[in-house]
Amino acid sequence: MAKLLISWIAYNNDFLKTPEGAYIDVNSDGPHYQFHQHFFKEGGYDKHILLYASPKQEGFAERLAIKLRGVFKGHSVEHELLQVQDIISLEEVKTKSEGFLLKHAHDQLDIFFSPGTSIMQLSWYICHQTLGLQTKLIQTKAARFSSHGKPELMEVKVQHSETPVTAILKETRLFGVGEKEAEYKVTDSIAGVYNRAYLVAQTDKVTALIRGESGTGKEHLARYIHDNSVRKNNPFIAVNCAALAQDLLESRLFGFKKGAFTGANQDTPGFFSLANGGTIFLDEIGDITPGMQQALLRVLQEREIQPIGGKPEVVDVRVIAATNAPLEKLCREASFRWDLYYRLCVAELELPCLLERGRHELAILLDHFLLKKKADLHKKRILQLNKEARQFILQYPFPGNIRELENLIESLYVFCPEEVSVQDLPRRMRQVAPEHSLLLKDVEREHILKVLEMQRGNQRQTALSLGVALNTLKAKLKSYGVLQNQEMEEEEVQAS
């Protein structure tokens, strides 16, 4: 374990520059020079990583690192690009900061809090509060502000509140743009699911299995469990098991040791190690191979992982899995282990698809996303749907569920600055596949064709099963453009 000093470069204070902004020299009164002069050696640091947010700052960061290494012999200083497109975007800066810190999850991390923008400082604070890593926030007091005329090093202590930091941030953000809707709308049909999820959250270490179609909000439900548990201040890591090749999935989940395979140039922790003390969410769990099923079963039974090329390591992680696959059927077919299935579904939760939630709730969610996307996209006024467009949307089955509805509204905000009409809706919505249609004629067509298939193409038996005349059935099939092969026609002639 290394002891690292982490900081953003102080572009305005670390350097002496011309009025036009050109580099002259490193400022010996700047925060980083002063830190190395007075505190680096005493702090016992193995390395200082200087972060810079834009490729345009690379020259400045490199000169600062070279200067510090040159003046203070034996001080290890590296500069690293952590690119941020918008330095006043809390969401972007925090996400980038989290990713960087998680790469160094096994190290002791002292964060030099002072340099950087106010958003960068706030992001450090949030990461310190929520990631559960070995972090410390430190800052310096210049000699001119010190009571004894020398620079001082201070730790920024944090007094924990019973209100989660994430809740405070959400509330502030929404009120700041004039909207009071929550980020996620829990309607009547799923309120019971969230009540059960809260009970799961209160029972630590219990595994949970969330079922539901793609786009129904399984990851959000998993996050809800995490955020309402004793693990809420530790990491939550989501992994889509279907998105990774199985050999890659093993190394990403369990990590690997240096030299374990070609390209393994250093010890690398896996997601389970990074989530230690927190929660790992394994989506599409039904797609993992038998070998991965065995490895995961070991984690659940023994509470330990084995990095590739390494020895077993104990981990403390709550596992929440999710799937839209019929696991029981897969178990009967011997493609999924029964013992793993029973380990996963200790607490089972199921989210209904959007179609099952009914038109009333679809209308509520439609209005919710119209308000939410107005705030997210900083639009001056709410998007207007004309009567026909609104009715069309409410009749659409949304096979992609909540995710499809949310993406639709965001797309309409982009392309329809005024009022939305039916012609503004995506073609895929206006030309709904018959199997997804709610129109009676389409439902009838699908049912007739399904029965015809069950009767192996025998029209007479199909008509009997449907309780209609044979001529009526033939007329329907003709209107559908369904052609029967000669063998079936001859069979019917013989039968008549």
Coordinates of C-alpha atoms in Angstrom, one line a residue:
M1 CA 0.0 0.0 0.0
A2 CA 1.4 3.4 -1.0
K3 CA 0.8 6.8 0.5
L4 CA -0.1 9.2 -2.3
L5 CA -0.7 12.9 -2.4
I6 CA -3.4 13.9 -4.9
S7 CA -4.2 17.4 -6.2
W8 CA -5.3 19.5 -9.2
I9 CA -2.7 22.0 -10.4
A10 CA -3.4 25.6 -9.3
Y11 CA -3.3 27.2 -12.8
N12 CA -3.6 30.7 -11.4
N13 CA -1.3 30.4 -8.4
D14 CA 1.3 27.7 -9.2
F15 CA 2.9 29.7 -12.0
L16 CA 4.3 33.1 -12.9
K17 CA 2.9 34.2 -16.3
T18 CA 3.0 37.1 -18.7
P19 CA -0.1 39.3 -19.0
E20 CA -1.0 37.2 -22.0
G21 CA -0.9 34.0 -20.0
A22 CA 2.5 32.7 -21.3
Y23 CA 4.6 30.6 -18.9
I24 CA 7.5 32.3 -17.1
D25 CA 8.4 30.1 -14.2
V26 CA 7.0 28.1 -11.3
N27 CA 5.8 30.3 -8.5
S28 CA 7.9 29.6 -5.4
D29 CA 5.1 31.1 -3.3
G30 CA 2.5 28.8 -5.0
P31 CA 0.6 26.1 -3.1
H32 CA 2.4 23.1 -4.5
Y33 CA 6.0 24.5 -4.2
Q34 CA 5.2 25.5 -0.6
F35 CA 3.7 22.1 0.2
H36 CA 6.9 20.3 -1.1
Q37 CA 9.1 22.7 0.7
H38 CA 7.4 22.3 4.1
F39 CA 5.2 19.2 4.3
F40 CA 5.9 16.5 1.6
K41 CA 8.9 14.8 3.3
E42 CA 7.4 15.0 6.7
G43 CA 4.2 13.4 5.4
G44 CA 6.0 10.3 4.3
Y45 CA 4.5 10.4 0.8
D46 CA 5.6 7.8 -1.8
K47 CA 4.3 9.9 -4.7
H48 CA 2.5 13.1 -5.7
I49 CA 0.1 12.9 -8.6
L50 CA -0.6 16.3 -10.1
L51 CA -3.9 16.3 -12.1
Y52 CA -4.7 18.6 -14.9
A53 CA -8.1 18.9 -16.6
S54 CA -7.2 19.9 -20.2
P55 CA -4.5 18.9 -22.7
K56 CA -3.8 22.7 -23.0
Q57 CA -2.5 22.6 -19.5
E58 CA -0.1 19.7 -20.1
G59 CA 3.0 22.0 -20.6
F60 CA 2.3 23.8 -17.3
A61 CA 1.7 20.5 -15.4
E62 CA 4.9 19.0 -16.8
R63 CA 7.0 22.1 -15.9
L64 CA 5.6 22.1 -12.4
A65 CA 6.4 18.4 -11.9
I66 CA 10.0 18.8 -13.3
K67 CA 10.6 21.8 -11.1
L68 CA 9.4 20.1 -7.9
R69 CA 11.5 17.0 -8.7
G70 CA 14.5 19.1 -9.5
V71 CA 14.4 21.4 -6.4
F72 CA 13.3 18.8 -3.9
K73 CA 15.5 15.8 -4.5
G74 CA 13.9 12.4 -3.9
H75 CA 10.3 13.7 -4.2
S76 CA 8.4 11.6 -6.6
V77 CA 6.0 13.8 -8.7
E78 CA 4.0 12.7 -11.7
H79 CA 1.5 14.7 -13.8
E80 CA -1.6 13.0 -15.2
L81 CA -4.4 14.2 -17.5
L82 CA -7.9 13.7 -16.0
Q83 CA -9.8 15.4 -18.8
V84 CA -12.9 17.4 -17.9
Q85 CA -14.9 19.1 -20.6
D86 CA -16.9 21.3 -18.2
I87 CA -15.0 22.2 -15.0
I88 CA -18.2 23.7 -13.4
S89 CA -20.2 20.5 -14.0
L90 CA -20.5 18.7 -10.7
E91 CA -21.7 15.5 -12.3
E92 CA -18.8 15.3 -14.7
V93 CA -16.0 16.4 -12.3
K94 CA -17.3 14.0 -9.5
T95 CA -17.6 11.1 -11.9
K96 CA -14.0 11.6 -13.2
S97 CA -12.7 12.0 -9.6
E98 CA -14.5 8.9 -8.4
G99 CA -13.0 6.8 -11.3
F100 CA -9.5 8.1 -10.5
L101 CA -9.7 7.4 -6.8
L102 CA -11.1 3.9 -7.3
K103 CA -8.1 3.1 -9.4
H104 CA -6.0 3.7 -6.3
A105 CA -8.5 2.0 -3.9
H106 CA -5.8 0.1 -2.0
D107 CA -3.6 3.2 -1.3
Q108 CA -3.7 5.8 1.4
L109 CA -4.8 8.9 -0.4
D110 CA -4.2 12.4 1.0
I111 CA -6.2 14.9 -1.1
F112 CA -4.7 18.4 -1.2
F113 CA -8.0 20.1 -1.0
S114 CA -7.2 23.8 -1.8
P115 CA -6.0 23.8 -5.5
G116 CA -8.7 23.7 -8.1
T117 CA -12.2 25.2 -8.8
S118 CA -14.9 25.2 -6.2
I119 CA -16.6 22.3 -8.0
M120 CA -13.4 20.3 -7.9
Q121 CA -13.2 20.9 -4.2
L122 CA -16.9 19.9 -3.7
S123 CA -16.2 16.7 -5.8
W124 CA -13.3 15.8 -3.5
Y125 CA -15.5 16.2 -0.5
I126 CA -18.3 14.0 -2.0
C127 CA -15.8 11.3 -2.9
H128 CA -14.3 11.4 0.5
Q129 CA -17.7 11.0 2.1
T130 CA -19.2 8.3 -0.2
L131 CA -16.5 6.0 -1.6
G132 CA -15.3 4.5 1.6
L133 CA -11.7 4.7 0.6
Q134 CA -8.7 5.6 2.8
T135 CA -8.9 9.3 2.0
K136 CA -8.0 12.4 3.9
L137 CA -8.7 16.0 3.0
I138 CA -5.8 18.3 3.8
Q139 CA -5.1 22.0 3.1
T140 CA -2.4 24.5 3.9
K141 CA -2.5 27.9 5.6
A142 CA 0.0 30.4 4.2
A143 CA 2.6 31.9 6.5
R144 CA 1.1 35.3 6.3
F145 CA -2.2 34.0 7.8
S146 CA -0.5 31.8 10.4
S147 CA -0.2 33.0 14.1
H148 CA 3.4 32.0 14.3
G149 CA 4.6 33.2 10.9
K150 CA 5.1 29.7 9.3
P151 CA 2.9 27.7 6.9
E152 CA 0.5 25.3 8.6
L153 CA -0.9 21.9 7.4
M154 CA -4.5 21.2 8.4
E155 CA -6.9 18.3 7.9
V156 CA -10.4 19.1 6.8
K157 CA -12.6 17.2 9.3
V158 CA -16.1 16.2 8.2
Q159 CA -19.0 16.0 10.6
H160 CA -21.3 13.3 9.4
S161 CA -25.0 14.1 9.0
E162 CA -27.9 11.7 9.2
T163 CA -29.1 13.1 5.9
P164 CA -27.2 11.5 3.0
V165 CA -25.1 13.9 1.0
T166 CA -26.6 12.7 -2.3
A167 CA -30.1 13.6 -1.1
I168 CA -29.0 17.1 -0.2
L169 CA -27.4 17.6 -3.6
K170 CA -30.5 16.3 -5.5
E171 CA -32.8 18.6 -3.5
T172 CA -30.6 21.7 -4.1
R173 CA -30.2 21.0 -7.8
L174 CA -33.9 20.5 -8.4
F175 CA -35.0 23.5 -6.4
G176 CA -32.3 25.6 -8.1
V177 CA -34.0 25.1 -11.5
G178 CA -37.5 25.5 -10.1
E179 CA -38.6 21.8 -10.3
K180 CA -39.6 19.8 -7.3
E181 CA -40.1 16.4 -9.0
A182 CA -37.8 13.6 -7.8
E183 CA -35.3 12.1 -10.1
Y184 CA -37.3 8.9 -10.3
K185 CA -41.1 8.6 -10.1
V186 CA -42.3 5.8 -7.8
T187 CA -45.9 5.3 -8.8
D188 CA -48.6 3.2 -7.1
S189 CA -47.9 0.0 -9.0
I190 CA -44.2 -0.2 -7.9
A191 CA -44.6 1.4 -4.5
G192 CA -45.0 -2.1 -2.9
V193 CA -41.8 -3.2 -4.7
Y194 CA -39.9 -0.3 -3.2
N195 CA -41.3 -1.0 0.2
R196 CA -40.0 -4.6 0.0
A197 CA -36.7 -3.2 -1.2
Y198 CA -36.4 -1.0 1.8
L199 CA -36.8 -4.1 4.0
V200 CA -34.0 -5.8 2.1
A201 CA -31.8 -2.7 2.6
Q202 CA -32.3 -3.0 6.4
T203 CA -31.0 -6.5 6.4
D204 CA -27.3 -6.4 5.6
K205 CA -25.4 -9.0 3.5
V206 CA -28.6 -10.6 2.2
T207 CA -28.4 -11.1 -1.5
A208 CA -31.2 -10.0 -3.8
L209 CA -32.5 -10.9 -7.2
I210 CA -34.4 -8.3 -9.2
R211 CA -36.5 -9.5 -12.1
G212 CA -37.9 -7.4 -14.9
E213 CA -37.7 -6.6 -18.6
S214 CA -35.0 -4.4 -19.9
G215 CA -35.6 -0.7 -19.2
T216 CA -37.9 -1.2 -16.2
G217 CA -35.5 0.4 -13.7
K218 CA -33.7 -2.6 -12.1
E219 CA -30.4 -0.7 -11.5
H220 CA -32.3 2.2 -9.9
L221 CA -34.0 -0.3 -7.5
A222 CA -30.6 -1.8 -6.7
R223 CA -29.2 1.7 -6.0
Y224 CA -32.2 2.3 -3.7
I225 CA -31.3 -0.7 -1.7
H226 CA -27.7 0.4 -1.4
D227 CA -28.6 4.0 -0.5
N228 CA -30.9 2.9 2.3
S229 CA -28.5 0.4 3.8
V230 CA -25.6 0.7 6.2
R231 CA -23.4 0.5 3.2
K232 CA -24.6 3.8 1.7
N233 CA -21.3 5.6 2.3
N234 CA -19.3 2.9 0.5
P235 CA -19.0 2.1 -3.2
F236 CA -21.9 1.0 -5.4
I237 CA -20.5 -0.7 -8.6
A238 CA -22.8 -1.8 -11.4
V239 CA -21.6 -4.5 -13.9
N240 CA -23.4 -5.6 -17.1
C241 CA -22.4 -9.2 -17.3
A242 CA -23.7 -9.5 -20.9
A243 CA -21.6 -6.6 -22.1
L244 CA -18.2 -8.3 -21.4
A245 CA -16.7 -11.5 -22.8
Q246 CA -16.5 -14.1 -20.1
D247 CA -12.7 -14.2 -19.9
L248 CA -12.7 -10.5 -19.6
L249 CA -15.5 -10.6 -17.1
E250 CA -13.5 -12.8 -14.7
S251 CA -10.6 -10.4 -14.7
R252 CA -12.8 -7.4 -14.2
L253 CA -14.8 -8.9 -11.4
F254 CA -11.9 -10.5 -9.5
G255 CA -8.9 -8.6 -10.6
F256 CA -5.5 -10.1 -11.5
K257 CA -1.9 -10.1 -10.3
K258 CA 1.1 -8.8 -12.2
G259 CA 2.4 -11.5 -14.7
A260 CA -0.8 -13.5 -14.6
F261 CA -1.2 -13.3 -18.4
T262 CA 0.2 -11.3 -21.3
G263 CA -0.3 -7.6 -20.7
A264 CA -0.8 -8.0 -16.9
N265 CA 1.9 -5.4 -16.1
Q266 CA 0.7 -4.6 -12.6
D267 CA -1.6 -5.8 -9.9
T268 CA -5.1 -4.7 -10.7
P269 CA -8.1 -4.9 -8.3
G270 CA -11.4 -6.2 -9.6
F271 CA -14.9 -4.8 -9.1
F272 CA -15.4 -6.9 -6.0
S273 CA -12.3 -5.5 -4.3
L274 CA -13.3 -1.9 -5.4
A275 CA -16.8 -2.5 -3.9
N276 CA -15.4 -3.8 -0.6
G277 CA -17.7 -2.6 2.2
G278 CA -20.4 -1.6 -0.4
T279 CA -22.6 -3.2 -3.0
I280 CA -22.0 -4.8 -6.4
F281 CA -24.9 -5.0 -8.9
L282 CA -24.6 -7.8 -11.5
D283 CA -27.0 -7.2 -14.3
E284 CA -28.0 -9.9 -16.8
I285 CA -26.8 -12.6 -14.5
G286 CA -28.4 -15.3 -16.6
D287 CA -25.8 -14.8 -19.3
I288 CA -22.7 -15.9 -17.4
T289 CA -20.9 -19.1 -18.2
P290 CA -20.9 -22.2 -15.9
G291 CA -17.3 -21.4 -14.9
M292 CA -18.3 -17.9 -13.8
Q293 CA -21.3 -19.4 -12.0
Q294 CA -19.0 -21.6 -10.0
A295 CA -16.7 -18.6 -9.1
L296 CA -19.6 -16.4 -8.1
L297 CA -21.1 -19.2 -6.0
R298 CA -17.7 -19.4 -4.1
V299 CA -17.9 -15.6 -3.4
L300 CA -21.5 -16.0 -2.0
Q301 CA -20.6 -19.0 0.1
E302 CA -17.1 -18.2 1.3
R303 CA -17.1 -14.4 1.1
E304 CA -13.8 -14.5 -0.7
I305 CA -12.5 -13.9 -4.3
Q306 CA -9.5 -15.3 -6.1
P307 CA -7.7 -12.8 -8.4
I308 CA -6.2 -14.4 -11.5
G309 CA -2.7 -15.5 -10.6
G310 CA -3.3 -14.7 -6.9
K311 CA -4.4 -16.1 -3.6
P312 CA -7.9 -16.0 -2.2
E313 CA -8.9 -12.6 -0.6
V314 CA -11.7 -12.0 1.8
V315 CA -14.3 -9.4 0.7
D316 CA -17.3 -7.8 2.4
V317 CA -19.7 -7.0 -0.5
R318 CA -23.5 -7.2 -0.8
V319 CA -24.5 -8.8 -4.1
I320 CA -27.6 -7.7 -6.0
A321 CA -28.3 -9.5 -9.2
A322 CA -30.8 -8.8 -12.0
T323 CA -32.1 -10.6 -15.0
N324 CA -35.0 -10.7 -17.5
A325 CA -34.1 -14.4 -18.3
P326 CA -36.3 -17.3 -17.0
L327 CA -33.7 -18.6 -14.5
E328 CA -35.8 -21.6 -13.5
K329 CA -36.1 -22.7 -17.1
L330 CA -32.3 -22.3 -17.5
C331 CA -31.8 -24.4 -14.4
R332 CA -34.1 -27.2 -15.7
E333 CA -32.0 -27.1 -18.9
A334 CA -28.8 -27.4 -16.8
S335 CA -27.4 -24.1 -18.2
F336 CA -27.7 -22.3 -14.8
R337 CA -26.8 -23.8 -11.4
W338 CA -29.7 -24.5 -9.0
D339 CA -27.4 -23.8 -6.0
L340 CA -26.4 -20.4 -7.4
Y341 CA -30.0 -19.6 -8.2
Y342 CA -31.1 -20.3 -4.5
R343 CA -28.1 -18.3 -3.2
L344 CA -29.1 -15.3 -5.4
C345 CA -32.9 -15.2 -4.8
V346 CA -32.9 -15.0 -1.0
A347 CA -34.8 -11.8 -1.4
E348 CA -36.6 -11.6 -4.8
L349 CA -38.1 -8.4 -6.2
E350 CA -40.0 -8.0 -9.5
L351 CA -40.6 -4.9 -11.5
P352 CA -43.6 -4.8 -13.9
C353 CA -43.2 -3.7 -17.5
L354 CA -44.6 -0.3 -18.5
L355 CA -47.5 -1.9 -20.3
E356 CA -48.6 -3.7 -17.2
R357 CA -48.6 -0.5 -15.2
G358 CA -51.5 0.8 -17.1
R359 CA -52.4 3.9 -19.1
H360 CA -53.0 6.1 -16.0
E361 CA -49.4 5.6 -14.8
L362 CA -48.0 6.1 -18.3
A363 CA -49.7 9.5 -18.3
I364 CA -48.1 10.3 -14.9
L365 CA -44.7 9.2 -16.1
L366 CA -45.1 11.1 -19.3
D367 CA -45.7 14.4 -17.4
H368 CA -42.9 13.6 -15.0
F369 CA -40.3 13.2 -17.8
L370 CA -41.6 16.3 -19.6
L371 CA -40.8 18.3 -16.4
K372 CA -37.5 16.4 -15.7
K373 CA -36.1 16.8 -19.2
K374 CA -37.0 20.5 -19.2
A375 CA -34.8 20.9 -16.1
D376 CA -32.0 18.6 -17.3
L377 CA -31.8 20.2 -20.7
H378 CA -32.2 23.8 -19.4
K379 CA -35.2 24.6 -21.6
K380 CA -37.1 27.8 -20.9
R381 CA -40.5 26.2 -21.2
I382 CA -42.1 22.7 -21.0
L383 CA -42.5 20.8 -24.3
Q384 CA -46.1 20.9 -25.6
L385 CA -47.7 17.8 -27.1
N386 CA -50.8 18.3 -29.2
K387 CA -53.9 16.2 -28.4
E388 CA -53.3 13.6 -31.1
A389 CA -49.6 13.1 -30.2
R390 CA -50.3 12.7 -26.5
Q391 CA -53.1 10.1 -27.2
F392 CA -50.8 8.3 -29.6
I393 CA -48.0 8.1 -27.0
L394 CA -50.5 6.9 -24.4
Q395 CA -51.6 4.1 -26.7
Y396 CA -48.1 3.0 -27.6
P397 CA -47.0 -0.2 -25.8
F398 CA -43.4 0.9 -25.1
P399 CA -41.5 -2.4 -25.4
G400 CA -38.4 -0.6 -24.2
N401 CA -40.3 0.4 -21.0
I402 CA -39.2 3.4 -18.8
R403 CA -35.9 3.8 -20.6
E404 CA -37.7 4.1 -24.0
L405 CA -40.2 6.7 -22.7
E406 CA -37.4 8.8 -21.1
N407 CA -35.3 8.7 -24.3
L408 CA -38.3 9.6 -26.4
I409 CA -39.0 12.8 -24.4
E410 CA -35.4 13.8 -24.5
S411 CA -35.3 13.3 -28.3
L412 CA -38.5 15.4 -28.7
Y413 CA -37.0 18.2 -26.7
V414 CA -34.0 18.2 -29.1
F415 CA -35.9 18.1 -32.4
C416 CA -39.3 19.8 -31.5
P417 CA -38.7 23.3 -30.1
E418 CA -42.4 24.2 -30.5
E419 CA -45.3 21.7 -30.4
V420 CA -45.1 17.9 -31.0
S421 CA -47.4 16.3 -33.5
V422 CA -47.8 12.6 -34.4
Q423 CA -45.5 13.2 -37.4
D424 CA -42.8 14.3 -35.1
L425 CA -42.7 10.9 -33.4
P426 CA -40.1 8.3 -34.5
R427 CA -41.1 6.1 -37.4
R428 CA -40.7 2.9 -35.2
M429 CA -43.5 4.2 -33.0
R430 CA -45.8 5.1 -35.9
Q431 CA -45.2 1.7 -37.5
V432 CA -45.6 -0.5 -34.5
A433 CA -44.8 -4.2 -35.1
P434 CA -48.0 -6.2 -34.9
E435 CA -46.8 -8.3 -31.9
H436 CA -46.5 -5.0 -29.9
S437 CA -49.6 -3.3 -31.1
L438 CA -52.6 -2.7 -28.9
L439 CA -55.1 -2.3 -31.8
L440 CA -57.8 -5.0 -31.9
K441 CA -57.1 -5.9 -35.5
D442 CA -53.4 -6.5 -34.8
V443 CA -54.1 -8.5 -31.7
E444 CA -56.7 -10.6 -33.6
R445 CA -54.1 -11.2 -36.4
E446 CA -51.4 -12.3 -34.0
H447 CA -53.8 -14.7 -32.2
I448 CA -55.0 -16.3 -35.5
L449 CA -51.5 -16.8 -36.7
K450 CA -50.4 -18.3 -33.4
V451 CA -53.3 -20.8 -33.4
L452 CA -52.5 -21.6 -37.0
E453 CA -48.9 -22.4 -36.0
M454 CA -50.1 -24.5 -33.1
Q455 CA -52.3 -26.5 -35.6
R456 CA -49.3 -26.9 -37.9
G457 CA -50.9 -25.0 -40.7
N458 CA -54.1 -27.0 -40.8
Q459 CA -56.8 -24.4 -41.6
R460 CA -59.8 -26.6 -40.8
Q461 CA -58.4 -27.4 -37.3
T462 CA -57.5 -23.8 -36.8
A463 CA -61.1 -22.6 -37.6
L464 CA -62.5 -25.2 -35.2
S465 CA -60.1 -24.0 -32.4
L466 CA -61.1 -20.4 -33.1
G467 CA -64.8 -21.2 -33.3
V468 CA -65.2 -19.5 -36.7
A469 CA -66.3 -20.7 -40.2
L470 CA -63.5 -22.0 -42.4
N471 CA -64.4 -19.4 -45.1
T472 CA -64.1 -16.7 -42.5
L473 CA -60.7 -17.9 -41.5
K474 CA -59.6 -18.1 -45.2
A475 CA -60.7 -14.6 -45.8
K476 CA -58.7 -13.4 -42.8
L477 CA -55.6 -15.2 -43.9
K478 CA -56.0 -13.8 -47.4
S479 CA -56.2 -10.3 -46.0
Y480 CA -53.0 -11.0 -44.0
G481 CA -51.2 -12.1 -47.2
V482 CA -50.5 -15.6 -45.7
L483 CA -50.0 -18.3 -48.3
Q484 CA -50.3 -21.9 -47.5
N485 CA -48.1 -24.5 -49.2
Q486 CA -49.6 -27.0 -51.6
E487 CA -49.2 -29.8 -49.2
M488 CA -51.5 -28.2 -46.7
E489 CA -54.1 -27.3 -49.3
E490 CA -54.1 -30.9 -50.6
E491 CA -54.5 -32.1 -47.0
E492 CA -57.6 -29.9 -46.5
V493 CA -59.1 -31.0 -49.8
Q494 CA -58.7 -34.7 -48.8
A495 CA -60.2 -33.9 -45.4
S496 CA -63.2 -32.3 -46.9

